[in-house]
mmCIF file of C-alpha atoms in Angstrom:
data_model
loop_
_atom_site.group_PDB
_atom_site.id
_atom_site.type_symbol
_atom_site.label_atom_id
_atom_site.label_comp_id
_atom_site.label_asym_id
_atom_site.label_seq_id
_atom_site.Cartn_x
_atom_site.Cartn_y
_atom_site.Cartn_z
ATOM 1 C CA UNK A 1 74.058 56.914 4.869
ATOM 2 C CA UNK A 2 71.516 59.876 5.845
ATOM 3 C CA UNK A 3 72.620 59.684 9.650
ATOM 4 C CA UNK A 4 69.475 57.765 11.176
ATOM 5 C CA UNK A 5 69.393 56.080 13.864
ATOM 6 C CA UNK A 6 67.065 53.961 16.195
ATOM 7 C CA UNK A 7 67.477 53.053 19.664
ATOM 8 C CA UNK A 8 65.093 51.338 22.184
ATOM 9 C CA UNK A 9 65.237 51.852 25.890
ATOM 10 C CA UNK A 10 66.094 55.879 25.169
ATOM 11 C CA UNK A 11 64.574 57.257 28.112
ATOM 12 C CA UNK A 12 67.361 57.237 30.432
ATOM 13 C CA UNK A 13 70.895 55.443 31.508
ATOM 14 C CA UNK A 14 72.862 54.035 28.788
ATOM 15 C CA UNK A 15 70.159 54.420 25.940
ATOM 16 C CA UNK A 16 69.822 58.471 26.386
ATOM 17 C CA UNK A 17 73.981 58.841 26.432
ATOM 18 C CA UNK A 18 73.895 56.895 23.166
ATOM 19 C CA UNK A 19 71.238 59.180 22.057
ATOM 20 C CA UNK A 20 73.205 62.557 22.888
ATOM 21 C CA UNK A 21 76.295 61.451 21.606
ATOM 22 C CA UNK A 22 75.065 60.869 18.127
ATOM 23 C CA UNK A 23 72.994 63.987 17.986
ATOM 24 C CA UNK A 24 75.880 65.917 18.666
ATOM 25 C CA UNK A 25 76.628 64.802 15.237
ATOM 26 C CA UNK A 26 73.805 66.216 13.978
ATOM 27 C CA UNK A 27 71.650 62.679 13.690
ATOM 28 C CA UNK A 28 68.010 62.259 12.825
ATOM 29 C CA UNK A 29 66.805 60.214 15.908
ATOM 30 C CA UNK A 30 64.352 57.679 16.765
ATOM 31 C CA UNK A 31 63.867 57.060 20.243
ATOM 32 C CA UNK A 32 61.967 54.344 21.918
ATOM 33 C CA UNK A 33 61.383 52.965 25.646
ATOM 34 C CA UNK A 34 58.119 52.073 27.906
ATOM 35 C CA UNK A 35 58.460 55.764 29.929
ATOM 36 C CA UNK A 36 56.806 58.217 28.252
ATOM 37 C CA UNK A 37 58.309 60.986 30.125
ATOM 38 C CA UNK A 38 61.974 59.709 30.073
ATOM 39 C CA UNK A 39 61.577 59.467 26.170
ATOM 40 C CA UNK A 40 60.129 63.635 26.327
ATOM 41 C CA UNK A 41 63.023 64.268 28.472
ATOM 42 C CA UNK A 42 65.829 62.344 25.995
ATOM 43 C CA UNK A 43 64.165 64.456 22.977
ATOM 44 C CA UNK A 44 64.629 67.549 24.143
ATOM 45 C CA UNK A 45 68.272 66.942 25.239
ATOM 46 C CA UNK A 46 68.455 65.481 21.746
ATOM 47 C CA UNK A 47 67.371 68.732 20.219
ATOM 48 C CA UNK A 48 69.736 70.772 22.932
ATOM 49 C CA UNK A 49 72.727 69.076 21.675
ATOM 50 C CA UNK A 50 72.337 69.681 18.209
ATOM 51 C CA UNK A 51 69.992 66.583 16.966
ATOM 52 C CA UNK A 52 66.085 65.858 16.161
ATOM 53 C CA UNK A 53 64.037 63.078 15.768
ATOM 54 C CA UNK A 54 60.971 61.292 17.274
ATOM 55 C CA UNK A 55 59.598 59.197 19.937
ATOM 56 C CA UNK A 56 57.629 56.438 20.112
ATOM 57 C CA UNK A 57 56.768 54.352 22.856
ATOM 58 C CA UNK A 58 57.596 50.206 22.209
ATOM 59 C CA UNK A 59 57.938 47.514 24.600
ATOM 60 C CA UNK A 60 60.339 45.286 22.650
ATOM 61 C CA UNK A 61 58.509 42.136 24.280
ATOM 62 C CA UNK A 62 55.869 43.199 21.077
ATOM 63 C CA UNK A 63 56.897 42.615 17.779
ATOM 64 C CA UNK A 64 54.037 44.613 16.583
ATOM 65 C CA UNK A 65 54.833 47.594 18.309
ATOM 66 C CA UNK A 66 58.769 47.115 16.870
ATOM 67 C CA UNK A 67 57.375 46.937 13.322
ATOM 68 C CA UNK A 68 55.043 49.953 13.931
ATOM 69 C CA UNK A 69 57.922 52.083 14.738
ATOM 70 C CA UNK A 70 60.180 50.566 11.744
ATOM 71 C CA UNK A 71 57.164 51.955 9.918
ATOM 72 C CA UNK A 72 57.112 55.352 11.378
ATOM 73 C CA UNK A 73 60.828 55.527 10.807
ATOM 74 C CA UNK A 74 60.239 54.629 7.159
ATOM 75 C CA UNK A 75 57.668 57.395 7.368
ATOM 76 C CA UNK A 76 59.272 60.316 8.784
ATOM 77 C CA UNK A 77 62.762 59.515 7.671
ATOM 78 C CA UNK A 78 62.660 57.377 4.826
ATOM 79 C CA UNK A 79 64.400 54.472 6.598
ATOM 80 C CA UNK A 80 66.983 54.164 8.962
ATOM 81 C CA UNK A 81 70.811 53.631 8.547
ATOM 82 C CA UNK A 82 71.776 52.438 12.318
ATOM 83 C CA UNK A 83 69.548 50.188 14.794
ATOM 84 C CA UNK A 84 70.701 50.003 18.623
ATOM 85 C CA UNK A 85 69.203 47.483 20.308
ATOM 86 C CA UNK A 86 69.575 48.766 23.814
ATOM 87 C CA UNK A 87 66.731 48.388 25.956
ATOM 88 C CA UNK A 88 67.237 46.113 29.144
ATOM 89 C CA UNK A 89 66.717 44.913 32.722
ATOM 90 C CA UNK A 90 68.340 43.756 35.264
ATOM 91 C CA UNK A 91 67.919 40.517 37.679
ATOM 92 C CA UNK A 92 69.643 38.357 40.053
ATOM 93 C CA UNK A 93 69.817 35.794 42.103
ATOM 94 C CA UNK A 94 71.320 32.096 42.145
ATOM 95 C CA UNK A 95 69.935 29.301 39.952
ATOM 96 C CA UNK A 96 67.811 27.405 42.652
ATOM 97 C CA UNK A 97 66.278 30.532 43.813
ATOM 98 C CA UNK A 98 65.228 32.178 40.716
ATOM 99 C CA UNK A 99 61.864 31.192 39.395
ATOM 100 C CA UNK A 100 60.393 30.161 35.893
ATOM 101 C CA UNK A 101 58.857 32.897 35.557
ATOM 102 C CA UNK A 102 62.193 35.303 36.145
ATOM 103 C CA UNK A 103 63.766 32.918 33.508
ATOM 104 C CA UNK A 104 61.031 34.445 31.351
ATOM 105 C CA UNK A 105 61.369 37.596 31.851
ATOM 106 C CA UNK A 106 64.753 38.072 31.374
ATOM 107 C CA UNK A 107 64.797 35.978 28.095
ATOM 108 C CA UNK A 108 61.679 38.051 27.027
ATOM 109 C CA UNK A 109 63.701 41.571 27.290
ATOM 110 C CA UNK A 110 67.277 41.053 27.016
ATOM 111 C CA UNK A 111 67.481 38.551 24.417
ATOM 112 C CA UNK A 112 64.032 38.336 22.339
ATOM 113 C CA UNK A 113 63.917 41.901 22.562
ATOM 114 C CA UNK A 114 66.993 42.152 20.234
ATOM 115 C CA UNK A 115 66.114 39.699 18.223
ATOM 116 C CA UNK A 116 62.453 40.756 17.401
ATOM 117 C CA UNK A 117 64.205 44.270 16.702
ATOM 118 C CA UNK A 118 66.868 42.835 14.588
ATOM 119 C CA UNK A 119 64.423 41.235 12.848
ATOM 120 C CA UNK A 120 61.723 44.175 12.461
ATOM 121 C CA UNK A 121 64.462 46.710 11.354
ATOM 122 C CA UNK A 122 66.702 44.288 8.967
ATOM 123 C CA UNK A 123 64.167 45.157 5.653
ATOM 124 C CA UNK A 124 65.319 49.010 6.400
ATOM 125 C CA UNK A 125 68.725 48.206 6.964
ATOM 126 C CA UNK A 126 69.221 46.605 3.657
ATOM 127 C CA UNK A 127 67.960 49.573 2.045
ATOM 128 C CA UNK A 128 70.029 51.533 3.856
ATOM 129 C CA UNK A 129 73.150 48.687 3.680
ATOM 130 C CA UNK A 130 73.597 50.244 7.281
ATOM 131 C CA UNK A 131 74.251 48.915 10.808
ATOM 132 C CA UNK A 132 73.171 46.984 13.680
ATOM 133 C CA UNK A 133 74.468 47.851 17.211
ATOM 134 C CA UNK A 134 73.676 45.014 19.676
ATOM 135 C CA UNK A 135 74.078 45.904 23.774
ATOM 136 C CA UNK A 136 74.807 42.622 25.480
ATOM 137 C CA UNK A 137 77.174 42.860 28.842
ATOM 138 C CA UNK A 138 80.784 41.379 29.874
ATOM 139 C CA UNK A 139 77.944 38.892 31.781
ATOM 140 C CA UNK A 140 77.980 37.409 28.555
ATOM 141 C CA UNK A 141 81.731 36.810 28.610
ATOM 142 C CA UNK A 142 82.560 36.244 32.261
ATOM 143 C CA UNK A 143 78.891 34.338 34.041
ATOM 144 C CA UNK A 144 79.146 35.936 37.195
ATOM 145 C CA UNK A 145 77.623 34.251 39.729
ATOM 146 C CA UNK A 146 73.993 34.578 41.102
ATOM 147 C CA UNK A 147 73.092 35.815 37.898
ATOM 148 C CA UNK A 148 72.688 33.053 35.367
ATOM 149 C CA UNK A 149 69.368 34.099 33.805
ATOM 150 C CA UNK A 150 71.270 37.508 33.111
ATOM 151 C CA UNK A 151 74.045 35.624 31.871
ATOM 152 C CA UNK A 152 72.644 33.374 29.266
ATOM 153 C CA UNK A 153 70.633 36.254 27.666
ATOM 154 C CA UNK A 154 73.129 38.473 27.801
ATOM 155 C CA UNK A 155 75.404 35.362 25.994
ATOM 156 C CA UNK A 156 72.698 34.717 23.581
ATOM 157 C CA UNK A 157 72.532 38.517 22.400
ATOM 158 C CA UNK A 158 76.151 38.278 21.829
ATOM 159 C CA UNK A 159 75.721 34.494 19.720
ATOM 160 C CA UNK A 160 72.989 36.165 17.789
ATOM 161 C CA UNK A 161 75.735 39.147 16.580
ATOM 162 C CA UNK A 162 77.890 36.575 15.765
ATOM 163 C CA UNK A 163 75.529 35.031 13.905
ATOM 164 C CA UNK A 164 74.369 38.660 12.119
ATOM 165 C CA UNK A 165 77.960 39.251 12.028
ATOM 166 C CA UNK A 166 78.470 36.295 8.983
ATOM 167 C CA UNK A 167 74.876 36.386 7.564
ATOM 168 C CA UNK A 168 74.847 39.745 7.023
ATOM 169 C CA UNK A 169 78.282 40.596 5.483
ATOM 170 C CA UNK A 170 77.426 39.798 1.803
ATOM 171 C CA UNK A 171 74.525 42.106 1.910
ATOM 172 C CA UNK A 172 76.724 44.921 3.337
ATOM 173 C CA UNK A 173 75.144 45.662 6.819
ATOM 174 C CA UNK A 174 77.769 45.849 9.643
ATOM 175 C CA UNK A 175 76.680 43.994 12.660
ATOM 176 C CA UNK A 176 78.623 45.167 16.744
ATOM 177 C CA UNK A 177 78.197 43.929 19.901
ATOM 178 C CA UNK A 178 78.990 45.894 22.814
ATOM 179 C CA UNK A 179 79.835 44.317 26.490
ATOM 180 C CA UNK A 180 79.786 46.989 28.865
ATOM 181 C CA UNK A 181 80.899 45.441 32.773
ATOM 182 C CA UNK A 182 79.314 47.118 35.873
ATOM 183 C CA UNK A 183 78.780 51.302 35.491
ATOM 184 C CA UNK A 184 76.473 53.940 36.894
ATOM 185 C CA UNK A 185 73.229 53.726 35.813
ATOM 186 C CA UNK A 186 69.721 53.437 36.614
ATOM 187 C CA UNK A 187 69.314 49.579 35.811
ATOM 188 C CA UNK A 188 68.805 48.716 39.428
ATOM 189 C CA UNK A 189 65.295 50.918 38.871
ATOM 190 C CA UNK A 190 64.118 47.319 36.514
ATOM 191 C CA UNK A 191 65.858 44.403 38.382
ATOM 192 C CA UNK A 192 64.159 41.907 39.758
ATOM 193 C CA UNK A 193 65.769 39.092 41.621
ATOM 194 C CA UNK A 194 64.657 36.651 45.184
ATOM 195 C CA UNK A 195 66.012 39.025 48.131
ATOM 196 C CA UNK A 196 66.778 42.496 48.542
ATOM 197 C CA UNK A 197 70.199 41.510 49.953
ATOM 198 C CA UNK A 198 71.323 40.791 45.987
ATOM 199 C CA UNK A 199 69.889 44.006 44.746
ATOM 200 C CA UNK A 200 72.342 46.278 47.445
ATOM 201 C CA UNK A 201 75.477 44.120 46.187
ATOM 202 C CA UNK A 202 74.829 44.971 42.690
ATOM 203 C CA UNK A 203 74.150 48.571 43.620
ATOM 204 C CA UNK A 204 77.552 48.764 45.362
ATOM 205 C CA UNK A 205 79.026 47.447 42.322
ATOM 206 C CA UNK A 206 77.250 49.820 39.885
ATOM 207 C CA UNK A 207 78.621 52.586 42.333
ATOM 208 C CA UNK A 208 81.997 51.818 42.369
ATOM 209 C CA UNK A 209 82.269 51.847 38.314
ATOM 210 C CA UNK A 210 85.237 53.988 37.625
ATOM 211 C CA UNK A 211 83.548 55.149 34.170
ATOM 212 C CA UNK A 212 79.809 56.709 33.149
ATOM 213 C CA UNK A 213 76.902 56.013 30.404
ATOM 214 C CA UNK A 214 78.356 58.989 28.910
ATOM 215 C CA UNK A 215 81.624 57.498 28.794
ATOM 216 C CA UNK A 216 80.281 54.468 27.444
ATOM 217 C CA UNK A 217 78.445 56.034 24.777
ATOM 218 C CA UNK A 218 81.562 57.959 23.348
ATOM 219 C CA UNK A 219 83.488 54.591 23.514
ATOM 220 C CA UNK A 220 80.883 52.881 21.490
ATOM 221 C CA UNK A 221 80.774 55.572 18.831
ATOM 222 C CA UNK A 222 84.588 55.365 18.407
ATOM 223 C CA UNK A 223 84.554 52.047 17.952
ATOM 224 C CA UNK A 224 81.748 51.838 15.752
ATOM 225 C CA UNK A 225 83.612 54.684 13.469
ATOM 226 C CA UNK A 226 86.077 51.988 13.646
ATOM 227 C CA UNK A 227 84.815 48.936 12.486
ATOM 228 C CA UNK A 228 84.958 47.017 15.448
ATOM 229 C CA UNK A 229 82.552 44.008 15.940
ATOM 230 C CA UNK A 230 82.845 43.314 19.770
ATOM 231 C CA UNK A 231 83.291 46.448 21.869
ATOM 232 C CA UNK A 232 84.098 46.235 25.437
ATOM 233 C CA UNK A 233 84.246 49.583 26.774
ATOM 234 C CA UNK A 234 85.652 48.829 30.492
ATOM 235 C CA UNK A 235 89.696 48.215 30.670
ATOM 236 C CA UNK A 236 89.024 45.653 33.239
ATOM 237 C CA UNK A 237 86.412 43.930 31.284
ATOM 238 C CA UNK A 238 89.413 43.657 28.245
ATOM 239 C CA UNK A 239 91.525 42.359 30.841
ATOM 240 C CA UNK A 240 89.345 39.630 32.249
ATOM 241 C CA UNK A 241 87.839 38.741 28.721
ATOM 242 C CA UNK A 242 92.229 37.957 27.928
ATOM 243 C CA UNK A 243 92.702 35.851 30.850
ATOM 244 C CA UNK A 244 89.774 33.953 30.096
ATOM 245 C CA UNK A 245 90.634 33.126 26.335
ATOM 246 C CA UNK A 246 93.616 31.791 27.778
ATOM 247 C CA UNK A 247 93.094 30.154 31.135
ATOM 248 C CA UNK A 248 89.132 29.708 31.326
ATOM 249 C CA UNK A 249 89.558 27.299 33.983
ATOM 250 C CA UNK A 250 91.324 30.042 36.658
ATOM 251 C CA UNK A 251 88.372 32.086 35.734
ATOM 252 C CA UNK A 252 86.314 29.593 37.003
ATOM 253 C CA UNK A 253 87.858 28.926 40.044
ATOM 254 C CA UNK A 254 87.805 32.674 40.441
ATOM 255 C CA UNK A 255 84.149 32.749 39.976
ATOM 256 C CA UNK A 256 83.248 30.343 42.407
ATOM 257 C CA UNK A 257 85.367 31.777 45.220
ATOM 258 C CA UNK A 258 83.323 34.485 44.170
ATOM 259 C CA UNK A 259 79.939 32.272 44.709
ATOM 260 C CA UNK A 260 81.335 30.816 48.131
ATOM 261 C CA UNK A 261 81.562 34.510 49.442
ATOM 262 C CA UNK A 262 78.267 35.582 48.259
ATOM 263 C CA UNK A 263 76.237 33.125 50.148
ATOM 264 C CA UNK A 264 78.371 33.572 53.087
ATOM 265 C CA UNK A 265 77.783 36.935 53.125
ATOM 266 C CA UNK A 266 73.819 35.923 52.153
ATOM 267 C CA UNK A 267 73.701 34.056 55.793
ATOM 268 C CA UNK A 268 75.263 36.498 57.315
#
């Protein structure tokens, strides 16, 4: 380990918290997102709190812009020794109303994005025998409703670090997948979804998140310290995730109460 690490969607929220809290341990850091700015901004917090590193701008719908920064990591750092694969976006909306096209989207981001990193960054990583940190959501767990596009990603991110999880063992690179529920970001900035009435519900909920990125990011590095494959930072979430392993089925029912008032509220 040389304390490297890569993470895409750096320029703000969840991404830049990561970011701080490993440069407070003194981390070489490559940063990545689509905003310029936000990635200048993360840098020079980076550098405040005790850490250094790079930027490079990569939408992670490009492979070739992925494997152009593995490269510049190989070239400024001599490899890498931890990947986070964080960069996201937001959408809602229920099944019948979203479109094709926001099916592609979402797919394109939240779950090809991961794997096209995974995939771009696993030469370095066997170098380095180091470690992959997925970001997936408790949507992946739970399928909320009005959100299914968001949900199967989100699921699929967390199938493909399962997958990593038993692939990758024998060649020593540790593989986590983290399932943060609601908190207080700026993820409503991407989301896209069929009415505005969806967007304010999911603000409210981002809101009322008793816990921060920050908090998030000091959870994750914890439990990364500890070995732990599937990290769910949110008590609740832990909660919900138990009931569900043992009575799916009231989960369900749960869920589509949940549905019912949603579109009542919708007409309302």
């Amino acid at each position: 380990m040389h304390n490297r690490i890569m993470i895409t969607g750096a320029g703000s929220g969840l991404g830049r918290e990561i970011a701080l809290r490993w440069a407070r341990e003194g981390w070489q850091l490559a940063l990545s997102d689509i905003s310029d700015s936000g990635l200048q901004e993360t840098l020079g917090l980076v550098r405040e709190a005790g850490g250094d590193g790079f930027v490079q701008r990569c939408d992670v719908r490009d492979y070739s812009q992925l494997t152009a920064f593995a490269q510049a990591c190989e070239q400024k750092f001599g490899g890498i020794d931890v990947i986070v694969n964080n960069a996201g976006v937001a959408s809602g909306g229920f099944f019948g109303e979203l479109s094709l096209e926001d099916w592609d989207w979402q797919i394109a981001i939240n779950l090809m994005g991961v794997v096209k990193g995974c995939k771009a960054f696993l030469p370095l990583l066997e170098q380095s025998k180091g470690k992959i940190i997925n970001i997936a959501s408790m949507a992946a767990l739970m399928q909320g409703p009005a959100m299914s596009n968001y949900n199967v990603a989100k699921a699929g991110v967390v199938a493909l670090s399962e997958s990593l999880l038993i692939e990758l063992r024998q060649q020593e690179i540790g593989v986590h997948v983290v399932c943060p529920s609601f908190f207080q970001t700026n993820l409503l900035d991407s989301f896209r979804g069929p009415t505005p009435a969806m967007k304010a519900q999911v603000g409210k909920l981002l809101e009322s998140s008793p816990i921060s990125a920050k908090d998030i990011a000091d959870y994750i590095y914890q439990q990364v310290a500890s070995g732990e494959f599937m990290i769910l930072p949110h008590e609740q979430g832990r909660m919900a995730w138990q009931l569900k392993q043992k009575n799916p089925q009231l989960l369900y029912d749960e869920m589509a109460n949940m549905a019912e008032k949603m579109r009542a509220k919708a007409k309302a």
